[in-house]
PDB file of C-alpha atoms in Angstrom:
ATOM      1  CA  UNK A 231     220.664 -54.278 112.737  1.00 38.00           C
ATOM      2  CA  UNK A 232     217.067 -55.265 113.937  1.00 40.00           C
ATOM      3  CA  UNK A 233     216.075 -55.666 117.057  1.00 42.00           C
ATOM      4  CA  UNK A 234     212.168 -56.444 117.864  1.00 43.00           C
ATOM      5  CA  UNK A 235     209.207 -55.046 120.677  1.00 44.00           C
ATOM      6  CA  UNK A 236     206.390 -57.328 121.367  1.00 41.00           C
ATOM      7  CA  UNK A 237     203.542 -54.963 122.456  1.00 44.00           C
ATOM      8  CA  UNK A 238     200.173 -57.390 123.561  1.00 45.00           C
ATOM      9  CA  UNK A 239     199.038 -56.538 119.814  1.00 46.00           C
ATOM     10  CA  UNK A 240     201.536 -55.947 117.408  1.00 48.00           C
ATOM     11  CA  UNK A 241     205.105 -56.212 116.702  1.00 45.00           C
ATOM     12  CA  UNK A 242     207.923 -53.160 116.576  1.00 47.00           C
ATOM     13  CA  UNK A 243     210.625 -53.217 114.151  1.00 43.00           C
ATOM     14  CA  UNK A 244     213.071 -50.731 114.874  1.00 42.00           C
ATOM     15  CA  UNK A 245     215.696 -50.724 112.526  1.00 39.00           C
ATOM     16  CA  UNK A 246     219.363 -49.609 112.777  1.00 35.00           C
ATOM     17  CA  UNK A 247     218.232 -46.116 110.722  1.00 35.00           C
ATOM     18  CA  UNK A 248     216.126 -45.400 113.083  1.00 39.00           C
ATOM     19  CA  UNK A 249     212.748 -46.403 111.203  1.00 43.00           C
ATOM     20  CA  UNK A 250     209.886 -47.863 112.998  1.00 51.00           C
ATOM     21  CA  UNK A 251     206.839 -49.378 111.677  1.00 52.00           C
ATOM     22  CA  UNK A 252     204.604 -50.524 113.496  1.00 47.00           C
ATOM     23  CA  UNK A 253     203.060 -54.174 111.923  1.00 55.00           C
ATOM     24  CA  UNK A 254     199.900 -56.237 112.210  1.00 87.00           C
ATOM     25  CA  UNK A 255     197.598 -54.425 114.306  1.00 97.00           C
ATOM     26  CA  UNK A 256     193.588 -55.707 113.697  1.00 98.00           C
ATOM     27  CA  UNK A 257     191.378 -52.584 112.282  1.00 99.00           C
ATOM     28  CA  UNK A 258     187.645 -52.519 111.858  1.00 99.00           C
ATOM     29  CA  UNK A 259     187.192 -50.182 108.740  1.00 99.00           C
ATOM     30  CA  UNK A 260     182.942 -49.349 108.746  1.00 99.00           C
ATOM     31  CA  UNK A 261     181.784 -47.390 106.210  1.00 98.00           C
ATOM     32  CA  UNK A 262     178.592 -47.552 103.594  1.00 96.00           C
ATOM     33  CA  UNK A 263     180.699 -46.787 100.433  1.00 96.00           C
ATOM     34  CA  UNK A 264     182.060 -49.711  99.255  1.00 98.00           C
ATOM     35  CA  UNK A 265     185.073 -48.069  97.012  1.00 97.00           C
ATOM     36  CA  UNK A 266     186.301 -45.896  99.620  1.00 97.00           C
ATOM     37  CA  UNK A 267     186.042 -48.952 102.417  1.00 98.00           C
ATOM     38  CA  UNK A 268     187.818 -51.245  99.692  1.00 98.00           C
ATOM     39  CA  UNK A 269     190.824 -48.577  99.199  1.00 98.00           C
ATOM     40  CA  UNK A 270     191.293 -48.154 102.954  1.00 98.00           C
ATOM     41  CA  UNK A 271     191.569 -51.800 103.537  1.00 99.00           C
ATOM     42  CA  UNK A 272     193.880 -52.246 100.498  1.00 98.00           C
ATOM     43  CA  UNK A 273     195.751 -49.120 102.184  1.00 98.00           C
ATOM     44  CA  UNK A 274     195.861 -50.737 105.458  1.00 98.00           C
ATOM     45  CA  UNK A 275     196.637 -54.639 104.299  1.00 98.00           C
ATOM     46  CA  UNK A 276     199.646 -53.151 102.119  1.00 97.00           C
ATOM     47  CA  UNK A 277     201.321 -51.680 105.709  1.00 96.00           C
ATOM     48  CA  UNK A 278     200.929 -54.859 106.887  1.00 96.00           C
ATOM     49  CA  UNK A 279     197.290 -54.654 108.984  1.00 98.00           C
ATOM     50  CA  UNK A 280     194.851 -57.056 109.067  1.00 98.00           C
ATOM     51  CA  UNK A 281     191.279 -55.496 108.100  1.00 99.00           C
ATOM     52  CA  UNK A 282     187.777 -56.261 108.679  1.00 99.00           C
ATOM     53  CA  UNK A 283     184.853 -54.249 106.716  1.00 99.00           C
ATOM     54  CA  UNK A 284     181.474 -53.842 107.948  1.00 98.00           C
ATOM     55  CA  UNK A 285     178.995 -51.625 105.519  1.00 98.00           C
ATOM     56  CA  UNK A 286     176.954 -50.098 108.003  1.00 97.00           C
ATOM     57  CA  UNK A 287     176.900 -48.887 111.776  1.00 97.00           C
ATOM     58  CA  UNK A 288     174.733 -51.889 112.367  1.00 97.00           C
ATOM     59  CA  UNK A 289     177.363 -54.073 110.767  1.00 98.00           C
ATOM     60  CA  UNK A 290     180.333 -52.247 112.519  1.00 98.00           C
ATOM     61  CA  UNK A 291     178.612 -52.522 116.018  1.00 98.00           C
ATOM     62  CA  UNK A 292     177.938 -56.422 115.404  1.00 98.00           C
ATOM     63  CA  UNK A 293     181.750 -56.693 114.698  1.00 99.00           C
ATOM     64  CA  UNK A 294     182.385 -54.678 117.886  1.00 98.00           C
ATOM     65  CA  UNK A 295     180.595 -57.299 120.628  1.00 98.00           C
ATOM     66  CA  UNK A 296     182.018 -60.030 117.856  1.00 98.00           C
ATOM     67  CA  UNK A 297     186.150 -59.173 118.096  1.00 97.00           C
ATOM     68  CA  UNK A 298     188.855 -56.962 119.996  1.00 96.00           C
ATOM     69  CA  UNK A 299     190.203 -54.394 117.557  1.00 98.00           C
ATOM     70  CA  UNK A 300     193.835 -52.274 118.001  1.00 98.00           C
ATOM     71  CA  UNK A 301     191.943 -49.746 116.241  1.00 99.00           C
ATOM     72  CA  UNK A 302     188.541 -48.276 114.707  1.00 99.00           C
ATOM     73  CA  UNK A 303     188.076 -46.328 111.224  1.00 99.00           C
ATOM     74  CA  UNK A 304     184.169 -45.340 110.651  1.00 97.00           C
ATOM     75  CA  UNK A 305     182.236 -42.687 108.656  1.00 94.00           C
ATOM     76  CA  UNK A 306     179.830 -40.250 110.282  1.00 89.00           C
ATOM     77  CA  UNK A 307     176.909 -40.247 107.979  1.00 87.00           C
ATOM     78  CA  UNK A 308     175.638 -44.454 107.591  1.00 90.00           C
ATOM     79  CA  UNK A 309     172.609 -45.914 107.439  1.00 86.00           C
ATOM     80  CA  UNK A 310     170.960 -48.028 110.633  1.00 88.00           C
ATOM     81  CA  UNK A 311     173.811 -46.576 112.984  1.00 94.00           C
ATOM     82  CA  UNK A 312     176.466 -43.303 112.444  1.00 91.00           C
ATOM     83  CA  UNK A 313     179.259 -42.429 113.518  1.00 92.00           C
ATOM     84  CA  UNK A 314     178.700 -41.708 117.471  1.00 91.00           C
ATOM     85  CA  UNK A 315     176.517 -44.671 117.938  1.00 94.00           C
ATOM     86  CA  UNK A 316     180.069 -46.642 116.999  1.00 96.00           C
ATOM     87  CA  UNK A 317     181.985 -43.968 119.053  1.00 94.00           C
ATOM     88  CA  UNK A 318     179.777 -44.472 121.736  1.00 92.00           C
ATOM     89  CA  UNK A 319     179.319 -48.213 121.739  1.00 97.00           C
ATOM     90  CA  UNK A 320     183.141 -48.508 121.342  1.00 97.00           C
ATOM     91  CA  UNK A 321     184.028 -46.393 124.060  1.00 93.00           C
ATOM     92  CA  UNK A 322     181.801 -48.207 126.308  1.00 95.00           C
ATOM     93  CA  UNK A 323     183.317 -51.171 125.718  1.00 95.00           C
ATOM     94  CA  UNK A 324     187.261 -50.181 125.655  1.00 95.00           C
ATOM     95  CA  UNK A 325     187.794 -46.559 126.956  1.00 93.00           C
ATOM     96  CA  UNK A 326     190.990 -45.996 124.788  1.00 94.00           C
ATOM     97  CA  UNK A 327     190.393 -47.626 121.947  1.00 94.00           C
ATOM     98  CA  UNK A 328     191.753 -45.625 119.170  1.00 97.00           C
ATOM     99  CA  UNK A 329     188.954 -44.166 116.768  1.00 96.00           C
ATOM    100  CA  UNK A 330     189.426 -42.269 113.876  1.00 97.00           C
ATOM    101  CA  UNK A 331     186.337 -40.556 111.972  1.00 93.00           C
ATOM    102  CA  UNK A 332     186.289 -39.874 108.193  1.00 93.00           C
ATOM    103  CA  UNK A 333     183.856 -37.874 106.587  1.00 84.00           C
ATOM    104  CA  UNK A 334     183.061 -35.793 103.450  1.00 79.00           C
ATOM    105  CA  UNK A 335     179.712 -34.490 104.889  1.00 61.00           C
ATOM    106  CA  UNK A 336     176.037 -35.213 104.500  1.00 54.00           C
ATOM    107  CA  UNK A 337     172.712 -34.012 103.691  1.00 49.00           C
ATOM    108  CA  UNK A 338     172.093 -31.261 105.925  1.00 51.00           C
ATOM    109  CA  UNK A 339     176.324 -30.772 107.244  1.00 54.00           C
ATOM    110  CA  UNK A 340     179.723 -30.467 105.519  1.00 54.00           C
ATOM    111  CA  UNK A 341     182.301 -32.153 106.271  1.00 54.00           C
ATOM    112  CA  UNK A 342     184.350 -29.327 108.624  1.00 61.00           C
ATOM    113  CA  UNK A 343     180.951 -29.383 110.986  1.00 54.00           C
ATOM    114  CA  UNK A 344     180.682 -33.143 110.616  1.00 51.00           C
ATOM    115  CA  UNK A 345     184.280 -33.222 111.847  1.00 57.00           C
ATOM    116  CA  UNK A 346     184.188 -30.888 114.320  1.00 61.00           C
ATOM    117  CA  UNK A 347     181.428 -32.532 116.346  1.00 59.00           C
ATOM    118  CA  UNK A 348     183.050 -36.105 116.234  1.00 65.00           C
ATOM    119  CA  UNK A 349     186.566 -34.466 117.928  1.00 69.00           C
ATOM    120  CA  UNK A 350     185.092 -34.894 121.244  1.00 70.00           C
ATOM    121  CA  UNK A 351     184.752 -38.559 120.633  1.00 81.00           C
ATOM    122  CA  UNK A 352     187.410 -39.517 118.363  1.00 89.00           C
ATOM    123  CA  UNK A 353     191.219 -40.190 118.572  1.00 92.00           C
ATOM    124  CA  UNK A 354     191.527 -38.493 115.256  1.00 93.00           C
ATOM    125  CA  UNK A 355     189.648 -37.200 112.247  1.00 89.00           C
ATOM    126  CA  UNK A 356     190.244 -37.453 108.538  1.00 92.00           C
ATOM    127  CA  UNK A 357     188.122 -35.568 105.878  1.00 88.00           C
ATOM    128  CA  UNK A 358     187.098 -37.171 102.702  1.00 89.00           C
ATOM    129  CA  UNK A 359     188.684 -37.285  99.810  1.00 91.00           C
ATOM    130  CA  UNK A 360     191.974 -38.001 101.387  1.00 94.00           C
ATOM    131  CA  UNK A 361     195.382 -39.101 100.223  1.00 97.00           C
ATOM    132  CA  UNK A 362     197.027 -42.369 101.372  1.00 97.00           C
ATOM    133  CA  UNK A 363     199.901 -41.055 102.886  1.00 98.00           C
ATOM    134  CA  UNK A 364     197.637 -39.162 105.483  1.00 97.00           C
ATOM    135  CA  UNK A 365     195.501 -42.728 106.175  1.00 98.00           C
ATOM    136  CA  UNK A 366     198.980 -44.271 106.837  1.00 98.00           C
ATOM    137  CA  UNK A 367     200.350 -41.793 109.393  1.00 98.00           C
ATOM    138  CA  UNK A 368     197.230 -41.233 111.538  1.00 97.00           C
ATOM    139  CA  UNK A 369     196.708 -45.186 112.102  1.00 98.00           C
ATOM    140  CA  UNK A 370     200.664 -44.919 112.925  1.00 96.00           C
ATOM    141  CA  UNK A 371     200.362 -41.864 115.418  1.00 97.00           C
ATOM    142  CA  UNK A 372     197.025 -43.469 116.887  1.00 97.00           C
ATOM    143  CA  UNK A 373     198.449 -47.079 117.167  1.00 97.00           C
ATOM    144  CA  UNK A 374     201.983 -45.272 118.549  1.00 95.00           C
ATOM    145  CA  UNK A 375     199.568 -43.142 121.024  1.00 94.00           C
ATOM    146  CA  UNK A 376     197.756 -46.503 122.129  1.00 92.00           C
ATOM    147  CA  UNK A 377     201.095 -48.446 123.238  1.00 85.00           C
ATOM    148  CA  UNK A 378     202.468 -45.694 124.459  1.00 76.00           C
TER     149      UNK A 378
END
């Protein structure tokens, strides 16, 4: 058995086990390393997401004014623009749009102070290197959060 949810931005499936998944929601994945931004969007597209990269903060803010997102991955440490200039430009512009910060530090910070500073701005945080499975669930529990 299947029955289906339209939210304004995605689609529910709740099967008759008692599985959700939630499908199709629009991310904005910023972040200056172009391996780690390729294997969250390869992450993300495989659960059914549609994903668009920006390199930089300067990129990632562009995007921003350009499209609505369901949802907003970024790295703390970028060149032109970090982390809370996105936070803060994003919040401005959508007061609970879900972001999630990902960092494995910088020159003068590791990654738990990095971290701790962005909680007062993001939905969630995720320290680098990080496993798949953890990616998955926290865009799941901040696109659940979002709807609910």
């Amino acid at each position: 058995m299947l029955c289906k949810l339209s939210f304004t931005h995605k689609i529910i499936y709740i099967h008759s086990y008692n599985r959700i998944k939630l499908e199709m929601a629009k991310i904005l994945v910023i972040d200056d390393m172009e391996g780690i931004r390729q294997a969250i969007t390869n992450t993300l597209e495989s659960e059914g997401h549609t994903v668009s990269e920006a390199s930089n903060g300067k990129e990632g803010q562009q995007a921003i004014e350009e499209e609505d997102f369901d949802l907003i991955i970024t790295d703390m440490f970028m060149p032109e623009k970090d982390g809370f200039d996105i936070m803060t430009f994003a919040r401005a512009r959508n007061k609970t749009m879900p972001i999630i910060v990902i960092s494995g530090g910088g020159v003068a910070l590791t990654a738990d102070w990095a971290l701790t500073g962005a909680e007062a701005f993001a939905s969630a945080t995720i320290q680098k290197p990080f496993k798949s499975e953890v990616l998955i669930q926290t865009v799941n529990e901040q696109l659940a959060k979002a709807d609910a």
